[in-house]
């Protein structure tokens, strides 16, 4: 399932992020705000269970979230989505997977991985603003499935049709959430119109 979060607040902020004159501070803040807004929709189907509580009026059974949630940013750019989601799910644990894309071959290379032990029973939200060829997301999900993860959602800001198709073929069980589905990849593997290099724009490198 692919969900595109067409909401005016998200789209407006994403348009600001796309503008080439938007500087690092604003870019990072806008990404953080979009991540928070996306969380509402991403969590729509998270299971709840009835618990016994007491209000000032007496005992009652009410619903609370029933599953552990783990955020797994794909380093570096995925870090830009963590704080916004954490504001709404402050108890979420965080795992990390480091990936960089070879600029020539576009192949992903893993350089770091560390996950909470509950990865096999949790809802795992894999985070990366950009889904271009899909190589990094597919490799990250391969890794966490090897460690027992079963329930996985992929959360991205901007996707290319090529990356969405590749990810759906490789991991049909993984739901994909996007703020926008863009037109295409260019000849050097960047999303068009996209927003450029997300990691560099978040962290001020380059
Ligand atoms: C970017 C982006 C994704 C990947 C997407 O990361 O954040 O991880 O490229 O491309 P793909 O779908 O073709 O794999 P990059 O490798 O530039 O590393 P960074 O996050 O450290 O900047
Ligand atoms: N990685 C990015 O940061 N941007 C793209 O457009 C493609 C991959």
Tab-separated table of C-alpha atoms and ligand atoms in Angstrom:
chain	number	residue	atom	x	y	z
A	1	UNK	CA	0.000	0.000	0.000
A	2	UNK	CA	1.253	3.464	-0.894
A	3	UNK	CA	-0.269	6.432	0.929
A	4	UNK	CA	0.420	9.945	-0.320
A	5	UNK	CA	-0.378	12.471	2.369
A	6	UNK	CA	-1.974	15.158	0.242
A	7	UNK	CA	-2.681	17.747	2.904
A	8	UNK	CA	-2.378	21.502	2.292
A	9	UNK	CA	-0.225	22.033	5.403
A	10	UNK	CA	2.205	19.287	4.362
A	11	UNK	CA	2.278	20.354	0.709
A	12	UNK	CA	2.821	24.024	1.589
A	13	UNK	CA	5.780	23.206	3.835
A	14	UNK	CA	7.223	20.785	1.284
A	15	UNK	CA	7.043	23.470	-1.405
A	16	UNK	CA	9.062	25.747	0.885
A	17	UNK	CA	11.619	22.956	1.351
A	18	UNK	CA	11.906	22.447	-2.399
A	19	UNK	CA	12.850	26.111	-3.029
A	20	UNK	CA	16.560	26.307	-3.722
A	21	UNK	CA	16.933	29.486	-1.654
A	22	UNK	CA	15.621	27.781	1.525
A	23	UNK	CA	18.544	27.633	3.953
A	24	UNK	CA	19.594	24.793	6.261
A	25	UNK	CA	17.845	26.063	9.429
A	26	UNK	CA	14.482	26.537	7.712
A	27	UNK	CA	14.871	23.326	5.708
A	28	UNK	CA	15.474	21.317	8.894
A	29	UNK	CA	12.591	22.985	10.768
A	30	UNK	CA	10.153	22.393	7.899
A	31	UNK	CA	11.149	18.723	7.676
A	32	UNK	CA	10.654	18.385	11.414
A	33	UNK	CA	7.170	19.934	11.186
A	34	UNK	CA	6.161	17.723	8.241
A	35	UNK	CA	7.343	14.622	10.111
A	36	UNK	CA	5.047	15.536	13.001
A	37	UNK	CA	2.087	16.097	10.667
A	38	UNK	CA	2.721	12.791	8.832
A	39	UNK	CA	2.774	10.861	12.120
A	40	UNK	CA	-0.957	11.386	12.627
A	41	UNK	CA	-1.750	9.493	9.405
A	42	UNK	CA	1.000	6.885	9.721
A	43	UNK	CA	-0.374	5.832	13.103
A	44	UNK	CA	-3.994	5.601	11.978
A	45	UNK	CA	-4.108	1.775	12.109
A	46	UNK	CA	-1.926	1.171	15.163
A	47	UNK	CA	-3.712	-1.292	17.446
A	48	UNK	CA	-5.081	-0.219	20.785
A	49	UNK	CA	-6.243	-2.223	23.759
A	50	UNK	CA	-8.736	-1.461	26.503
A	51	UNK	CA	-7.204	-0.738	29.902
A	52	UNK	CA	-8.789	-0.222	33.288
A	53	UNK	CA	-8.414	3.348	34.555
A	54	UNK	CA	-10.166	5.592	37.021
A	55	UNK	CA	-11.363	9.051	36.087
A	56	UNK	CA	-12.432	11.463	38.859
A	57	UNK	CA	-15.940	10.041	38.181
A	58	UNK	CA	-15.026	6.391	38.715
A	59	UNK	CA	-13.656	3.269	36.988
A	60	UNK	CA	-13.815	2.782	33.202
A	61	UNK	CA	-12.150	0.814	30.389
A	62	UNK	CA	-10.453	3.040	27.792
A	63	UNK	CA	-8.150	2.519	24.804
A	64	UNK	CA	-4.378	2.939	24.758
A	65	UNK	CA	-1.749	2.051	22.146
A	66	UNK	CA	-0.867	-1.623	22.472
A	67	UNK	CA	2.408	-1.904	20.555
A	68	UNK	CA	5.997	-0.822	20.950
A	69	UNK	CA	7.025	1.598	18.183
A	70	UNK	CA	10.607	1.811	16.934
A	71	UNK	CA	11.920	4.610	14.716
A	72	UNK	CA	14.729	3.545	12.383
A	73	UNK	CA	16.266	6.532	10.584
A	74	UNK	CA	18.488	5.714	7.614
A	75	UNK	CA	21.550	7.850	8.346
A	76	UNK	CA	22.159	10.572	7.689
A	77	UNK	CA	19.073	12.215	6.215
A	78	UNK	CA	16.547	10.032	8.081
A	79	UNK	CA	17.612	11.755	11.326
A	80	UNK	CA	15.709	14.810	10.107
A	81	UNK	CA	12.408	12.962	10.675
A	82	UNK	CA	13.059	11.630	14.201
A	83	UNK	CA	12.273	14.609	16.441
A	84	UNK	CA	8.963	15.456	14.767
A	85	UNK	CA	7.692	11.890	15.218
A	86	UNK	CA	9.087	11.715	18.750
A	87	UNK	CA	7.003	14.714	19.797
A	88	UNK	CA	3.852	12.646	19.159
A	89	UNK	CA	5.292	9.240	20.176
A	90	UNK	CA	7.768	10.148	22.934
A	91	UNK	CA	8.126	6.526	24.074
A	92	UNK	CA	9.347	5.298	20.669
A	93	UNK	CA	12.743	3.616	20.806
A	94	UNK	CA	15.275	4.402	18.106
A	95	UNK	CA	17.425	2.115	15.969
A	96	UNK	CA	19.962	3.312	13.425
A	97	UNK	CA	21.103	2.120	10.048
A	98	UNK	CA	23.830	3.986	8.203
A	99	UNK	CA	23.680	3.891	4.398
A	100	UNK	CA	25.339	5.917	1.723
A	101	UNK	CA	24.710	5.740	-1.984
A	102	UNK	CA	27.732	5.353	-4.230
A	103	UNK	CA	27.500	8.444	-6.439
A	104	UNK	CA	28.629	6.525	-9.542
A	105	UNK	CA	26.816	3.206	-9.267
A	106	UNK	CA	23.911	4.432	-7.033
A	107	UNK	CA	24.378	1.181	-5.040
A	108	UNK	CA	23.702	1.506	-1.286
A	109	UNK	CA	26.487	0.709	1.206
A	110	UNK	CA	25.780	-0.009	4.856
A	111	UNK	CA	28.226	1.418	7.405
A	112	UNK	CA	26.406	1.194	10.746
A	113	UNK	CA	23.527	-0.711	12.344
A	114	UNK	CA	22.203	-0.787	15.898
A	115	UNK	CA	18.652	-1.666	16.899
A	116	UNK	CA	16.567	-2.063	20.065
A	117	UNK	CA	15.986	-5.715	20.963
A	118	UNK	CA	12.198	-5.396	20.530
A	119	UNK	CA	12.572	-5.035	16.735
A	120	UNK	CA	10.868	-8.413	16.149
A	121	UNK	CA	7.637	-7.513	17.974
A	122	UNK	CA	7.476	-3.726	17.413
A	123	UNK	CA	5.990	-1.600	14.669
A	124	UNK	CA	9.165	-0.394	12.924
A	125	UNK	CA	9.006	2.963	11.137
A	126	UNK	CA	11.945	3.190	8.716
A	127	UNK	CA	12.653	6.866	8.024
A	128	UNK	CA	14.320	8.546	5.059
A	129	UNK	CA	13.208	11.758	3.353
A	130	UNK	CA	14.170	10.489	-0.119
A	131	UNK	CA	13.070	7.331	-1.950
A	132	UNK	CA	14.968	7.618	-5.233
A	133	UNK	CA	16.037	4.294	-6.818
A	134	UNK	CA	14.789	2.599	-3.651
A	135	UNK	CA	18.149	0.863	-3.159
A	136	UNK	CA	18.850	2.309	0.310
A	137	UNK	CA	15.356	1.575	1.639
A	138	UNK	CA	15.377	-1.978	0.252
A	139	UNK	CA	18.802	-2.732	1.768
A	140	UNK	CA	17.795	-1.223	5.134
A	141	UNK	CA	14.605	-3.297	5.235
A	142	UNK	CA	16.530	-6.445	4.173
A	143	UNK	CA	18.757	-5.874	7.189
A	144	UNK	CA	16.013	-5.333	9.740
A	145	UNK	CA	13.999	-8.309	8.436
A	146	UNK	CA	17.122	-10.482	8.955
A	147	UNK	CA	17.028	-9.343	12.576
A	148	UNK	CA	13.440	-10.475	12.942
A	149	UNK	CA	11.405	-7.350	12.110
A	150	UNK	CA	7.967	-8.294	10.775
A	151	UNK	CA	5.871	-5.164	11.004
A	152	UNK	CA	7.539	-2.412	8.953
A	153	UNK	CA	6.375	0.892	7.492
A	154	UNK	CA	8.534	3.058	5.225
A	155	UNK	CA	8.156	6.795	5.857
A	156	UNK	CA	9.549	9.191	3.234
A	157	UNK	CA	9.021	12.767	2.221
A	158	UNK	CA	9.497	12.555	-1.542
A	159	UNK	CA	9.404	9.412	-3.683
A	160	UNK	CA	10.199	8.728	-7.328
A	161	UNK	CA	7.933	6.266	-9.173
A	162	UNK	CA	11.001	4.085	-9.865
A	163	UNK	CA	11.839	3.802	-6.168
A	164	UNK	CA	8.265	3.132	-5.092
A	165	UNK	CA	7.967	0.317	-7.666
A	166	UNK	CA	11.299	-1.229	-6.676
A	167	UNK	CA	10.433	-1.142	-2.981
A	168	UNK	CA	6.960	-2.594	-3.554
A	169	UNK	CA	8.462	-5.440	-5.587
A	170	UNK	CA	11.209	-6.182	-3.044
A	171	UNK	CA	9.030	-5.817	0.071
A	172	UNK	CA	5.328	-6.044	-0.838
A	173	UNK	CA	4.401	-6.359	2.844
A	174	UNK	CA	5.808	-2.905	3.709
A	175	UNK	CA	3.395	0.036	3.595
A	176	UNK	CA	4.904	3.210	2.113
A	177	UNK	CA	3.989	6.723	3.280
A	178	UNK	CA	4.988	9.745	1.184
A	179	UNK	CA	4.330	13.472	1.387
A	180	UNK	CA	4.684	13.615	-2.410
A	181	UNK	CA	5.191	11.300	-5.364
A	182	UNK	CA	7.374	13.185	-7.829
A	183	UNK	CA	7.794	12.853	-11.574
A	184	UNK	CA	10.967	10.826	-12.156
A	185	UNK	CA	14.661	10.250	-11.506
A	186	UNK	CA	17.164	12.182	-13.567
A	187	UNK	CA	20.213	10.633	-15.242
A	188	UNK	CA	22.290	10.856	-12.046
A	189	UNK	CA	19.644	9.306	-9.816
A	190	UNK	CA	18.186	12.473	-8.279
A	191	UNK	CA	14.460	12.951	-7.857
A	192	UNK	CA	12.888	15.573	-10.169
A	193	UNK	CA	11.599	18.077	-9.229
A	194	UNK	CA	12.616	16.808	-5.773
A	195	UNK	CA	14.496	19.028	-3.369
A	196	UNK	CA	18.135	18.245	-4.102
A	197	UNK	CA	20.413	16.366	-1.716
A	198	UNK	CA	18.402	16.023	1.494
A	199	UNK	CA	21.352	15.114	3.746
A	200	UNK	CA	23.416	18.072	2.579
A	201	UNK	CA	20.488	20.464	2.986
A	202	UNK	CA	19.628	19.188	6.488
A	203	UNK	CA	23.167	19.236	7.821
A	204	UNK	CA	24.675	22.120	5.843
A	205	UNK	CA	27.330	20.030	4.123
A	206	UNK	CA	28.437	21.028	0.611
B	1	LIG	C1	20.154	9.707	0.206
B	1	LIG	C2	18.792	9.598	0.848
B	1	LIG	C3	18.513	8.122	0.799
B	1	LIG	C4	19.132	7.722	-0.510
B	1	LIG	C5	18.043	7.590	-1.531
B	1	LIG	O1	21.127	9.366	1.085
B	1	LIG	O2	18.748	10.135	2.131
B	1	LIG	O3	19.101	7.406	1.873
B	1	LIG	O4	20.051	8.771	-0.884
B	1	LIG	O5	18.526	7.093	-2.714
B	1	LIG	P1	18.165	5.645	-3.243
B	1	LIG	O6	16.703	5.474	-3.076
B	1	LIG	O7	18.586	5.710	-4.692
B	1	LIG	O8	18.970	4.639	-2.484
B	1	LIG	P2	22.689	9.515	0.784
B	1	LIG	O9	23.234	8.222	0.249
B	1	LIG	O10	22.943	10.731	-0.046
B	1	LIG	O11	23.314	9.672	2.222
B	1	LIG	P3	23.095	10.816	3.325
B	1	LIG	O12	21.752	10.596	3.944
B	1	LIG	O13	24.219	10.566	4.279
B	1	LIG	O14	23.203	12.165	2.657
B	2	LIG	N1	19.101	11.423	-2.418
B	2	LIG	C1	18.763	12.717	-2.201
B	2	LIG	O1	19.130	13.292	-1.159
B	2	LIG	N2	18.054	13.365	-3.138
B	2	LIG	C2	17.648	12.767	-4.263
B	2	LIG	O2	16.979	13.417	-5.087
B	2	LIG	C3	18.009	11.418	-4.480
B	2	LIG	C4	18.720	10.774	-3.525
